[in-house]
mmCIF file of C-alpha atoms in Angstrom:
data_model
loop_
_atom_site.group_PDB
_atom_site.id
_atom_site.type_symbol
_atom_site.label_atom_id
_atom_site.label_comp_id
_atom_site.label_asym_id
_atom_site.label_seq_id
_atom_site.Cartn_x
_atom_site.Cartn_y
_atom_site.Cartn_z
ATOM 1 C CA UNK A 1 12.560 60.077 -20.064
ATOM 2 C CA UNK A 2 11.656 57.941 -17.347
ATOM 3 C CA UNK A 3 10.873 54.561 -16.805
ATOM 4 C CA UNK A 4 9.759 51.853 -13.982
ATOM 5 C CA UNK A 5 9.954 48.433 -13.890
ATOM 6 C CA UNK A 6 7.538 46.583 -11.741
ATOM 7 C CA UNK A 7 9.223 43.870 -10.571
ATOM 8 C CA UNK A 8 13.060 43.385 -10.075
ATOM 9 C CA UNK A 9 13.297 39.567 -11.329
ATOM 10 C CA UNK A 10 16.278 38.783 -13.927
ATOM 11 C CA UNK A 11 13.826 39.456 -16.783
ATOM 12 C CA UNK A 12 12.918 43.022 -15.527
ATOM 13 C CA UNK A 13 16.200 43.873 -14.535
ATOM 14 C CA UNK A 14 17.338 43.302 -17.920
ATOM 15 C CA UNK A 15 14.573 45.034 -19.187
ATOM 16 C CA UNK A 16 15.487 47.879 -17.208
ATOM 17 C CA UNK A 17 19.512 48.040 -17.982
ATOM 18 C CA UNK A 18 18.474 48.251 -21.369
ATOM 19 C CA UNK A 19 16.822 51.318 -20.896
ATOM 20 C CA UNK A 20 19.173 52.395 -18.876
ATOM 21 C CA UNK A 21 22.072 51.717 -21.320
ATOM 22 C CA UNK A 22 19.495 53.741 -24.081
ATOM 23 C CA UNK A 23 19.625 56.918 -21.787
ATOM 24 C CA UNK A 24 16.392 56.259 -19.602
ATOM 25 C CA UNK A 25 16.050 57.028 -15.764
ATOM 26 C CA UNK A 26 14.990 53.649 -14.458
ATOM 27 C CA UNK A 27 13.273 53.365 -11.479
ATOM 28 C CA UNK A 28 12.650 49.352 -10.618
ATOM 29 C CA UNK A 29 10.011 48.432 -7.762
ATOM 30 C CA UNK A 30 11.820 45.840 -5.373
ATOM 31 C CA UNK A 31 9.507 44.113 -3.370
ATOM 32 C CA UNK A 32 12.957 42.574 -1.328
ATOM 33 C CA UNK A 33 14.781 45.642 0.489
ATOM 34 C CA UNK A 34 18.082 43.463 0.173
ATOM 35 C CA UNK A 35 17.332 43.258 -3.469
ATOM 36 C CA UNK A 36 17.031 46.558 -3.844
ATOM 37 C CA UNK A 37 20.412 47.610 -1.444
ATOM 38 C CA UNK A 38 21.994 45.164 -3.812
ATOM 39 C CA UNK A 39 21.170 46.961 -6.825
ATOM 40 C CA UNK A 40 21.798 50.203 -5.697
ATOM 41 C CA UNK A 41 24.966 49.769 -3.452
ATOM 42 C CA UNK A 42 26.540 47.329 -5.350
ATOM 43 C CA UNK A 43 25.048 47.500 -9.039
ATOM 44 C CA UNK A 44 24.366 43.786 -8.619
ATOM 45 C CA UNK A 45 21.132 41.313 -8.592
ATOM 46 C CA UNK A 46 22.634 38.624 -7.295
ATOM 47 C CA UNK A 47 19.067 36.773 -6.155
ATOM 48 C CA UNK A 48 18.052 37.008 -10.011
ATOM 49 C CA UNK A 49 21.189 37.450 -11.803
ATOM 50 C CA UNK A 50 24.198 36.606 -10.623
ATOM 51 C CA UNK A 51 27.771 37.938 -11.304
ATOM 52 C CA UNK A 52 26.295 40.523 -13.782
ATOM 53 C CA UNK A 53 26.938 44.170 -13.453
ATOM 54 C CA UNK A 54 24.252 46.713 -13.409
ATOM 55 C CA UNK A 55 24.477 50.016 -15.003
ATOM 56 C CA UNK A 56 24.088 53.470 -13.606
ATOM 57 C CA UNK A 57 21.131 54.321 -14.581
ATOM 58 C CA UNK A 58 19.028 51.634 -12.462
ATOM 59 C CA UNK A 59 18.061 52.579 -9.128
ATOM 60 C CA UNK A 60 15.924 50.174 -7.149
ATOM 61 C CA UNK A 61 12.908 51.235 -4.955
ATOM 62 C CA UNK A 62 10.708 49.638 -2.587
ATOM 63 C CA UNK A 63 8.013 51.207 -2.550
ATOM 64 C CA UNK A 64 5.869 50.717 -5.726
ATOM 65 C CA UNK A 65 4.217 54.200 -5.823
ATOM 66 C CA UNK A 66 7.243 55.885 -5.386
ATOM 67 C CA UNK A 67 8.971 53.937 -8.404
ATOM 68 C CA UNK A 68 5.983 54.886 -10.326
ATOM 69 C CA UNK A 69 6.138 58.306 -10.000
ATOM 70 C CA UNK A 70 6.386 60.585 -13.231
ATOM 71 C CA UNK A 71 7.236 57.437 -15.050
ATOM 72 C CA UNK A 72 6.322 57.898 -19.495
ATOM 73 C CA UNK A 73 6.358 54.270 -19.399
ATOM 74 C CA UNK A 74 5.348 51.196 -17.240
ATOM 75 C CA UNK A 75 7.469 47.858 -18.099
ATOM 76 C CA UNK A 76 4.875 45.183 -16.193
ATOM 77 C CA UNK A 77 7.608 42.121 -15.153
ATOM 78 C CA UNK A 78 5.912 40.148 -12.686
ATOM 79 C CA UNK A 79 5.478 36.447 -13.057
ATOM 80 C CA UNK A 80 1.885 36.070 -14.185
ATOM 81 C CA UNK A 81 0.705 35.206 -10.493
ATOM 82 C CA UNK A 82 1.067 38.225 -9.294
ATOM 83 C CA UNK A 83 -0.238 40.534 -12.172
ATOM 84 C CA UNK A 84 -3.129 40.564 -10.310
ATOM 85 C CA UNK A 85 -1.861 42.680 -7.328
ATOM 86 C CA UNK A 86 -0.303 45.168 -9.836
ATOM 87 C CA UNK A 87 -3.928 46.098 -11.457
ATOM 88 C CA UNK A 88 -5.077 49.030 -8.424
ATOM 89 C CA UNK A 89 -1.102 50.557 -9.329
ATOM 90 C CA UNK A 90 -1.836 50.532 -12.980
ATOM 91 C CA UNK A 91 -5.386 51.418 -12.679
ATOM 92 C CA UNK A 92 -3.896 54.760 -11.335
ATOM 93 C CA UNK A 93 -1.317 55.498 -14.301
ATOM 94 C CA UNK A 94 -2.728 58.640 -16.359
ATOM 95 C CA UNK A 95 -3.641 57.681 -19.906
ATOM 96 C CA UNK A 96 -0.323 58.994 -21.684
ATOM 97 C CA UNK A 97 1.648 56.505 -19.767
ATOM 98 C CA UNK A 98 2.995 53.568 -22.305
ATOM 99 C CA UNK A 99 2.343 49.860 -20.729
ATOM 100 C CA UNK A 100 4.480 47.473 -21.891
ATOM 101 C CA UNK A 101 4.280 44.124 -20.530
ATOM 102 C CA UNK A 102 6.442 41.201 -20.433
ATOM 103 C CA UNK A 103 4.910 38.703 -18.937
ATOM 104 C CA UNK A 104 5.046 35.073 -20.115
ATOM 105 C CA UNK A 105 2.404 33.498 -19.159
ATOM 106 C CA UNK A 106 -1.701 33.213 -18.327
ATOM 107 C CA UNK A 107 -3.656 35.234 -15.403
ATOM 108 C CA UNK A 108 -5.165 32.398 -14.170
ATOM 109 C CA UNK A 109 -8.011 30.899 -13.235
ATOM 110 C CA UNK A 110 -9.667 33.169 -16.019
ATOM 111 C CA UNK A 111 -6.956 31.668 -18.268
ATOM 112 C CA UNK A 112 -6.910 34.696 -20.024
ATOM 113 C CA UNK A 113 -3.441 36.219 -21.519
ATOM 114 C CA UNK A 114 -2.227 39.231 -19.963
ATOM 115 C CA UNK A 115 -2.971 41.886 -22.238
ATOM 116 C CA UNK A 116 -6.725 40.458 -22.823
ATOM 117 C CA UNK A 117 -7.084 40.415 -18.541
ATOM 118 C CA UNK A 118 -5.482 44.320 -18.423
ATOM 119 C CA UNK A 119 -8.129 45.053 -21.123
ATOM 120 C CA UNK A 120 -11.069 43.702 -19.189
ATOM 121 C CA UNK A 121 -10.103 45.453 -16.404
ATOM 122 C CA UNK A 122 -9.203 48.585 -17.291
ATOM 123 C CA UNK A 123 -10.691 49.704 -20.698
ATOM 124 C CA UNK A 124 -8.651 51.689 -23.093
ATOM 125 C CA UNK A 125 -5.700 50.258 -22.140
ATOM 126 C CA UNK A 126 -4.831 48.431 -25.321
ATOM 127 C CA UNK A 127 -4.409 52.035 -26.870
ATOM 128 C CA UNK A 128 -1.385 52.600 -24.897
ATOM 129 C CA UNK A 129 0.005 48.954 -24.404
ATOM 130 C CA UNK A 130 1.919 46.736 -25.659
ATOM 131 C CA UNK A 131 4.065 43.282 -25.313
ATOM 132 C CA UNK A 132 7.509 42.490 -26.043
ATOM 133 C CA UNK A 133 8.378 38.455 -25.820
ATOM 134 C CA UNK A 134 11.080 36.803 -27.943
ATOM 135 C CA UNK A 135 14.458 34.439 -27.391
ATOM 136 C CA UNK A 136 15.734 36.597 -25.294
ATOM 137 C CA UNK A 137 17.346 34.706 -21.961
ATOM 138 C CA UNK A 138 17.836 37.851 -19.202
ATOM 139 C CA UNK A 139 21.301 36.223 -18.259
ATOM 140 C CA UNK A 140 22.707 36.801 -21.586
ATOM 141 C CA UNK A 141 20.776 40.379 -22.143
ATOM 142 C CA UNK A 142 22.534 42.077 -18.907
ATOM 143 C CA UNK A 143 25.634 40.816 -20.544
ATOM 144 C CA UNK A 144 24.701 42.916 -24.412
ATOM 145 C CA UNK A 145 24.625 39.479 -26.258
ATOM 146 C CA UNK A 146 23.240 39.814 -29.538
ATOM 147 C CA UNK A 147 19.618 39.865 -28.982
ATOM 148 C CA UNK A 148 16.627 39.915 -30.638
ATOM 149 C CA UNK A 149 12.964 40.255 -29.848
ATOM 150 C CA UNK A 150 9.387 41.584 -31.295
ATOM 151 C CA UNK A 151 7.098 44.420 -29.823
ATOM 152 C CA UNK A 152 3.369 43.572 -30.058
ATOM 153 C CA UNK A 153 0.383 46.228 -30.042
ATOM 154 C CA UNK A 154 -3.063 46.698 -31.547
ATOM 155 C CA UNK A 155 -1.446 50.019 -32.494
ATOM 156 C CA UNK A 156 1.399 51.451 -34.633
ATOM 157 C CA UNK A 157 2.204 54.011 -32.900
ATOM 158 C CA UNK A 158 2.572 52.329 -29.721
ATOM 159 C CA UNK A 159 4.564 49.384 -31.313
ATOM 160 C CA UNK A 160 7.169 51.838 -32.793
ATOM 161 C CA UNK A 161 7.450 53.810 -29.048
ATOM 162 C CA UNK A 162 8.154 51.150 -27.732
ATOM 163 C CA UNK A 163 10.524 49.538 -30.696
ATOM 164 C CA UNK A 164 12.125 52.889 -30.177
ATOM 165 C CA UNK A 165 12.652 52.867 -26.443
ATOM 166 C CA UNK A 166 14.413 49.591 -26.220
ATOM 167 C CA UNK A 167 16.294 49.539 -29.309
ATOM 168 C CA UNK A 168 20.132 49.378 -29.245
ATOM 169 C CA UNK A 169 22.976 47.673 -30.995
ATOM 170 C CA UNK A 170 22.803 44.583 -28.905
ATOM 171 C CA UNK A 171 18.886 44.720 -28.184
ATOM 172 C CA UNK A 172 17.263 44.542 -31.908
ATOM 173 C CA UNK A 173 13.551 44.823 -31.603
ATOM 174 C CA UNK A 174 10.710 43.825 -34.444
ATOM 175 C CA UNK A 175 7.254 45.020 -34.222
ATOM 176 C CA UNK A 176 4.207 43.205 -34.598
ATOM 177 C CA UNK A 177 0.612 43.889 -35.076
ATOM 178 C CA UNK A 178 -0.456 40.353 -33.635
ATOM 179 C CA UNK A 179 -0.612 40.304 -30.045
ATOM 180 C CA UNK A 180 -2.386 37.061 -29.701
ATOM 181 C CA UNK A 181 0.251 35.282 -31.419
ATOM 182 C CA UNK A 182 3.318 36.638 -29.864
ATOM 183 C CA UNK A 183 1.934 36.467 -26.637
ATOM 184 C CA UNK A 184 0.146 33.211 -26.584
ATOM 185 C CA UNK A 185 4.006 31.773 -28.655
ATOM 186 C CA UNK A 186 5.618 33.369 -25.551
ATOM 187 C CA UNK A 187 3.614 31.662 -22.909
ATOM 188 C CA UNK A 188 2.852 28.314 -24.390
ATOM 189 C CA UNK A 189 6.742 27.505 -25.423
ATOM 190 C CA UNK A 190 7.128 27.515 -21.422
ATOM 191 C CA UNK A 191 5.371 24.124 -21.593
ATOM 192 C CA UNK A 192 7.069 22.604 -24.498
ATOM 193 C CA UNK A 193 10.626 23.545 -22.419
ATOM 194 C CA UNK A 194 9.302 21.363 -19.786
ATOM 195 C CA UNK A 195 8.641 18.188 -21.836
ATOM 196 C CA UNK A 196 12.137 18.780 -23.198
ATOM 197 C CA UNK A 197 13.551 18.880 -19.722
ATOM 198 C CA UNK A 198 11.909 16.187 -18.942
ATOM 199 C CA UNK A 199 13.178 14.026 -21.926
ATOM 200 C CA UNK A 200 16.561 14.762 -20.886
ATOM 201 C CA UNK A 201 15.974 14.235 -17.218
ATOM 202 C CA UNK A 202 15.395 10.564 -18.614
ATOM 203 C CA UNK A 203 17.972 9.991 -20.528
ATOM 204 C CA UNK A 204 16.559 10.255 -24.135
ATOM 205 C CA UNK A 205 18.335 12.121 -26.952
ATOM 206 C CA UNK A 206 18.376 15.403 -29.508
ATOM 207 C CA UNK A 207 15.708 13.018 -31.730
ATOM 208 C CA UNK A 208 13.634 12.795 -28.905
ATOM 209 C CA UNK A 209 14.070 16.571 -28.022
ATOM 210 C CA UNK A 210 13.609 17.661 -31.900
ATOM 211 C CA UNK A 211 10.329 15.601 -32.112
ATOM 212 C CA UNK A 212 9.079 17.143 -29.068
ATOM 213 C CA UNK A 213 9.867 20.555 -30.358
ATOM 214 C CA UNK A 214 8.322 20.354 -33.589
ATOM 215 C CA UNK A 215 5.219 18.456 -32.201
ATOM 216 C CA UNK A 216 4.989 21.337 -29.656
ATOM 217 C CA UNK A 217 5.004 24.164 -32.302
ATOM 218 C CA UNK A 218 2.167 22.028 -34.744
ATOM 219 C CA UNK A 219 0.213 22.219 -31.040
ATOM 220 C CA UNK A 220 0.922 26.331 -30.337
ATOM 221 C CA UNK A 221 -0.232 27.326 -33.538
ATOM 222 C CA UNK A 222 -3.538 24.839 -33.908
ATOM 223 C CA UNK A 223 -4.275 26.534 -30.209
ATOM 224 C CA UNK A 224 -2.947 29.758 -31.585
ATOM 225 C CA UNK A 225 -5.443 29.766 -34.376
ATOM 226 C CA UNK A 226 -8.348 28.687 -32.597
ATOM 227 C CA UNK A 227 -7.784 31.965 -30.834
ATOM 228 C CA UNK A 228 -7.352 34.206 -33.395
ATOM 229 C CA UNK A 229 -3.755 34.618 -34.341
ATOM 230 C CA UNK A 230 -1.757 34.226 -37.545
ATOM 231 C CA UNK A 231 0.170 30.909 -37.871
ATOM 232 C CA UNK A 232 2.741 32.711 -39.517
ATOM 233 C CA UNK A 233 3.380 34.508 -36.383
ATOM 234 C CA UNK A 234 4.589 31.126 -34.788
ATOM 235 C CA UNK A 235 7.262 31.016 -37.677
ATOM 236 C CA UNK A 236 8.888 34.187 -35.821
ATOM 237 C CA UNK A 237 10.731 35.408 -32.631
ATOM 238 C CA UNK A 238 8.128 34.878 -30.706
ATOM 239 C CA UNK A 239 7.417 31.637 -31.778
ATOM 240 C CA UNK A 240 10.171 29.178 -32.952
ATOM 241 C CA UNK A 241 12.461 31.677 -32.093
ATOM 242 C CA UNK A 242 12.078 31.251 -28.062
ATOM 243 C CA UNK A 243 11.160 27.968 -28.257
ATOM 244 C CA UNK A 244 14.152 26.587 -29.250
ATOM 245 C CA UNK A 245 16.162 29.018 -26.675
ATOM 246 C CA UNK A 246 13.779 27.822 -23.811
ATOM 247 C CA UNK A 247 13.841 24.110 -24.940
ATOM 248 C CA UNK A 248 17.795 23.795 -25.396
ATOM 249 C CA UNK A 249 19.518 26.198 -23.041
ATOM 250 C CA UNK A 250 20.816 25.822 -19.548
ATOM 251 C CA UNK A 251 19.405 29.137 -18.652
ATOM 252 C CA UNK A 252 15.736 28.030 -18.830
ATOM 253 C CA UNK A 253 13.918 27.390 -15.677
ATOM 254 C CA UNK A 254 11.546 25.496 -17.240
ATOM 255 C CA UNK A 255 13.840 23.171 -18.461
ATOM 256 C CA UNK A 256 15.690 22.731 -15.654
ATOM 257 C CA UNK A 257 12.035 22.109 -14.175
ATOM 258 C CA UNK A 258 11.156 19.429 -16.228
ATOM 259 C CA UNK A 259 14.723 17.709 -15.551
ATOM 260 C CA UNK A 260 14.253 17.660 -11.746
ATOM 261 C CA UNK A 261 10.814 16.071 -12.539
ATOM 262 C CA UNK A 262 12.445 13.356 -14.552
ATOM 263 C CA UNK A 263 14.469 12.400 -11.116
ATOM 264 C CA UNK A 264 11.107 11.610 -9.518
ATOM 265 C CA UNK A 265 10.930 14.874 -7.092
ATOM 266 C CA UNK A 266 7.221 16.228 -6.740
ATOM 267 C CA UNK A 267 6.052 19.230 -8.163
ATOM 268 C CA UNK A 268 6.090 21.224 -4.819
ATOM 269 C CA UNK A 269 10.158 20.412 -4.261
ATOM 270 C CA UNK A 270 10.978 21.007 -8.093
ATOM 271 C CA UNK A 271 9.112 24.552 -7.446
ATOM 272 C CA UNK A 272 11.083 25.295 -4.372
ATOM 273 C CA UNK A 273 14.560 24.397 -5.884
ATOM 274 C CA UNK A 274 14.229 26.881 -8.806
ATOM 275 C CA UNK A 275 13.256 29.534 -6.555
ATOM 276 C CA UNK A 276 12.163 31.423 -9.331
ATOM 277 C CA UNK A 277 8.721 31.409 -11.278
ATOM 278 C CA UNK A 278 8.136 28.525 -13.840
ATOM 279 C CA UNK A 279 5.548 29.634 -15.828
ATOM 280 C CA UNK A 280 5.523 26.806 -17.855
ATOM 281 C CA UNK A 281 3.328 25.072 -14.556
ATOM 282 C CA UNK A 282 0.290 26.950 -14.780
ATOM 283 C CA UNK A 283 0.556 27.571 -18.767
ATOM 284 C CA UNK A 284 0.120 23.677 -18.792
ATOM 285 C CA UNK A 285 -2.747 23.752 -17.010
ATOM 286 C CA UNK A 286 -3.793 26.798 -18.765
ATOM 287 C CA UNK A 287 -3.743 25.862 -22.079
ATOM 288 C CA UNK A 288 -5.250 22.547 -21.474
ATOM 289 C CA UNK A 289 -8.339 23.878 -20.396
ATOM 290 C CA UNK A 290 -8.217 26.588 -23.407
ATOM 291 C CA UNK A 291 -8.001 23.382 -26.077
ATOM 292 C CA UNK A 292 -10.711 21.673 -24.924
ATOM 293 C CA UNK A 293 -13.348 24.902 -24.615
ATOM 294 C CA UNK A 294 -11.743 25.148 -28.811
ATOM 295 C CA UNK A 295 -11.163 21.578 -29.541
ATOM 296 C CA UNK A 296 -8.258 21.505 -29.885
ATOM 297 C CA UNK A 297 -6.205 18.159 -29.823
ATOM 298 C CA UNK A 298 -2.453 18.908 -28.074
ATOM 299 C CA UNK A 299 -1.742 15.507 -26.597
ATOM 300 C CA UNK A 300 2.465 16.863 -25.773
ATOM 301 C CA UNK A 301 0.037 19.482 -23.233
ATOM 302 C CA UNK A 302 -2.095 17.021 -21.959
ATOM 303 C CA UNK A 303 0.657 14.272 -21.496
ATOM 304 C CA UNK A 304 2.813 16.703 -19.330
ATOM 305 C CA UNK A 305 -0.286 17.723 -17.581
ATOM 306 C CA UNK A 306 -0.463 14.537 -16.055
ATOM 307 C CA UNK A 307 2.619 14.126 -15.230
ATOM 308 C CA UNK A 308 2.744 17.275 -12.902
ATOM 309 C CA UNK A 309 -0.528 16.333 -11.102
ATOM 310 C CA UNK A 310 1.455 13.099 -10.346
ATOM 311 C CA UNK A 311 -1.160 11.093 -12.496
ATOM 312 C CA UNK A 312 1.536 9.306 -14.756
ATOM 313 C CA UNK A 313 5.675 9.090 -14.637
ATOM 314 C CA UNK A 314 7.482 11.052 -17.306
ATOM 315 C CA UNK A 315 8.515 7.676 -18.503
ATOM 316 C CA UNK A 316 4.880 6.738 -19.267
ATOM 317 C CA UNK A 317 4.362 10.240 -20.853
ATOM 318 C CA UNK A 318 6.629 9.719 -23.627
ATOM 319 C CA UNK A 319 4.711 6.425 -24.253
ATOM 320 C CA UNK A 320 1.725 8.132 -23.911
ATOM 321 C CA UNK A 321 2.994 10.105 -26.650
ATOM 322 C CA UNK A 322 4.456 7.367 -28.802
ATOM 323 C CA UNK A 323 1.706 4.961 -28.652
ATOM 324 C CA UNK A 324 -1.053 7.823 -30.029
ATOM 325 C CA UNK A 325 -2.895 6.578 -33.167
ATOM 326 C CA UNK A 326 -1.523 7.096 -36.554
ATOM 327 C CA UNK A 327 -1.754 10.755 -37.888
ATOM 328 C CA UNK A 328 -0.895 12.842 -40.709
ATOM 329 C CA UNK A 329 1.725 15.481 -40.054
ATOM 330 C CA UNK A 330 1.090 18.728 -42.195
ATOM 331 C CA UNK A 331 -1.956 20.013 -41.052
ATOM 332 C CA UNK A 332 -4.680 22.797 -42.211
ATOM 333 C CA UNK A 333 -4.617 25.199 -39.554
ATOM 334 C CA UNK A 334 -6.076 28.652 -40.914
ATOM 335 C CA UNK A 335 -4.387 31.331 -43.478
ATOM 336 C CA UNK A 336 -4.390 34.845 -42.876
ATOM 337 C CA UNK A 337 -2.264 37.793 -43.957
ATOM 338 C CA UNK A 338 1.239 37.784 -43.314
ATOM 339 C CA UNK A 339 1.190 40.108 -40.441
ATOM 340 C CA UNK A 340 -2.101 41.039 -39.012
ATOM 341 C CA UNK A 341 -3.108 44.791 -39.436
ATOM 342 C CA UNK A 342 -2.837 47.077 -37.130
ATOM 343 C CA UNK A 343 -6.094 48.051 -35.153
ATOM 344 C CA UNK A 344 -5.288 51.595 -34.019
ATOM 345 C CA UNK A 345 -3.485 54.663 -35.294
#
């Protein structure tokens, strides 16, 4: 069994030592030759992961085609900027090869999610692919803390493969027949993390930080639904699950983002000190656009919006946010099944 991970960040190196740890040869595509000495020489990531230790079975390559070769499955961990200059490598993958991405985020400026762009672009993919999203914070993975996270695919049979190949007893992994959902819960929590960050870059407290959390989810799933996924989808892993694990720990970036925003830095320095995608940046913009082609009211999205073009001050977002017109909370936002069915054997 063999494996490759495009892209050595700390998400696909955990990805990959999970594998490894379940018996897989693991082959991970470095783009940084000192990345990949690290990981080879020293069993270490310390760019991406720092002070954890790497098991055996990962071996780092630079070149891409070479990491790719003879692999029975494809684990696509790039941020979602660059999944773009992966398409001519998985254009070339034979048609038994198992995709499973784990990307969370939009391929912009199509603001399409990443299994609906891979699907456009090379048809007959969503027969062999899948996603896998979740609470699931690489730093504690490469550790084996307790983890848990849901498998997406339009088919059963994938789903299960790839339940199976990541499965262990500190890696517990759901699966799901509603891609939408777990991927659009996955990518749009990103932004929510960043109000959050930014609430406690100001100074305000765990009401202001619950409020903006449950607001946040009531926006996912109207957006969710406009787009076709079940709301009860949102109740799940891959909904409230990693958004309170993005929103509340010290290991999210975009967290951490939205706190460096709060001390008045611009976009372009907050971006540099992470050093590390925030995908929560162009998932704002993203998903703003998205709401208004459905109509779909998410004023948290909007307000944050405008704070990283520089149009308003966090401060001024949260009273953008407070001073909104009176509402009603519960609102109708679509029933359907409890889990979609799957589309393909």
């Amino acid at each position: 069994m063999k494996a490759c991970i495009l892209g050595a960040g700390s998400w696909g190196t955990a990805l990959g030592s999970v594998l490894a740890w379940n018996g897989w040869d693991v082959s991970i595509w470095a783009r940084r030759s000192e990345v990949a000495e690290d990981i080879n020489l020293r069993r270490r990531n310390e760019r991406y992961l720092p002070g954890a230790v790497l098991p055996d079975g990962l071996k780092a390559v630079v070149g891409a085609r070479e990491a790719l070769a003879g692999a029975n499955l494809v684990v696509l961990a790039v941020p979602s900027a660059a999944v773009a200059e992966v398409l001519p490598l998985l254009r070339e993958l034979d048609d038994h090869v198992l995709v499973v991405h784990a990307v969370k985020g939009f391929v912009r400026p199509d603001n399409l999610r990443v299994s609906a762009w891979l699907e456009r672009e090379i048809p007959g993919i969503e027969r062999r692919l899948a996603v896998i999203s979740g609470p699931s914070h690489a730093e504690e993975v490469v550790r084996q803390m307790p983890t848990t996270v849901v498998v997406a695919s339009a088919s059963k049979r994938v789903a299960e493969s790839a339940q199976d190949a990541f499965m262990t007893d500190r890696f517990r992994v759901y699966t799901q027949a509603d891609v939408i959902g777990v991927e659009l819960g996955g990518a749009l929590k990103n932004i929510i993390a960043l109000g959050a960050g930014l609430a406690e870059g100001l100074g305000l407290g765990d009401n202001t930080r619950a409020a903006l959390m449950t607001r946040g989810l009531a926006e996912i799933t109207r957006l969710g639904v406009a787009l076709g996924a079940s709301p009860l989808t949102f109740s799940g892993l891959a909904g409230i699950g990693d958004l309170i694990v993005t929103c509340t720990s010290e290991h999210s970036r975009n967290h951490r983002a939205g706190r460096l925003l709060a001390k008045g830095l611009p976009l372009s320095e907050v971006l540099d000190a992470i050093g590390m995608a925030v995908e929560g940046v162009n998932a704002t913009f993203a998903a703003e656009q998205l709401a208004r082609d459905c109509g779909v009211e998410m004023p948290i999205t909007h307000a944050i919006a405008r704070v990283l073009t520089g149009d308003i001050s966090p401060s001024e977002g949260i009273e953008l946010l407070m001073t909104r017109d009176k509402n009603h909370e519960m609102e109708v936002v679509g029933v359907q099944p409890l889990t979609a069915e799957f589309r393909l054997p």
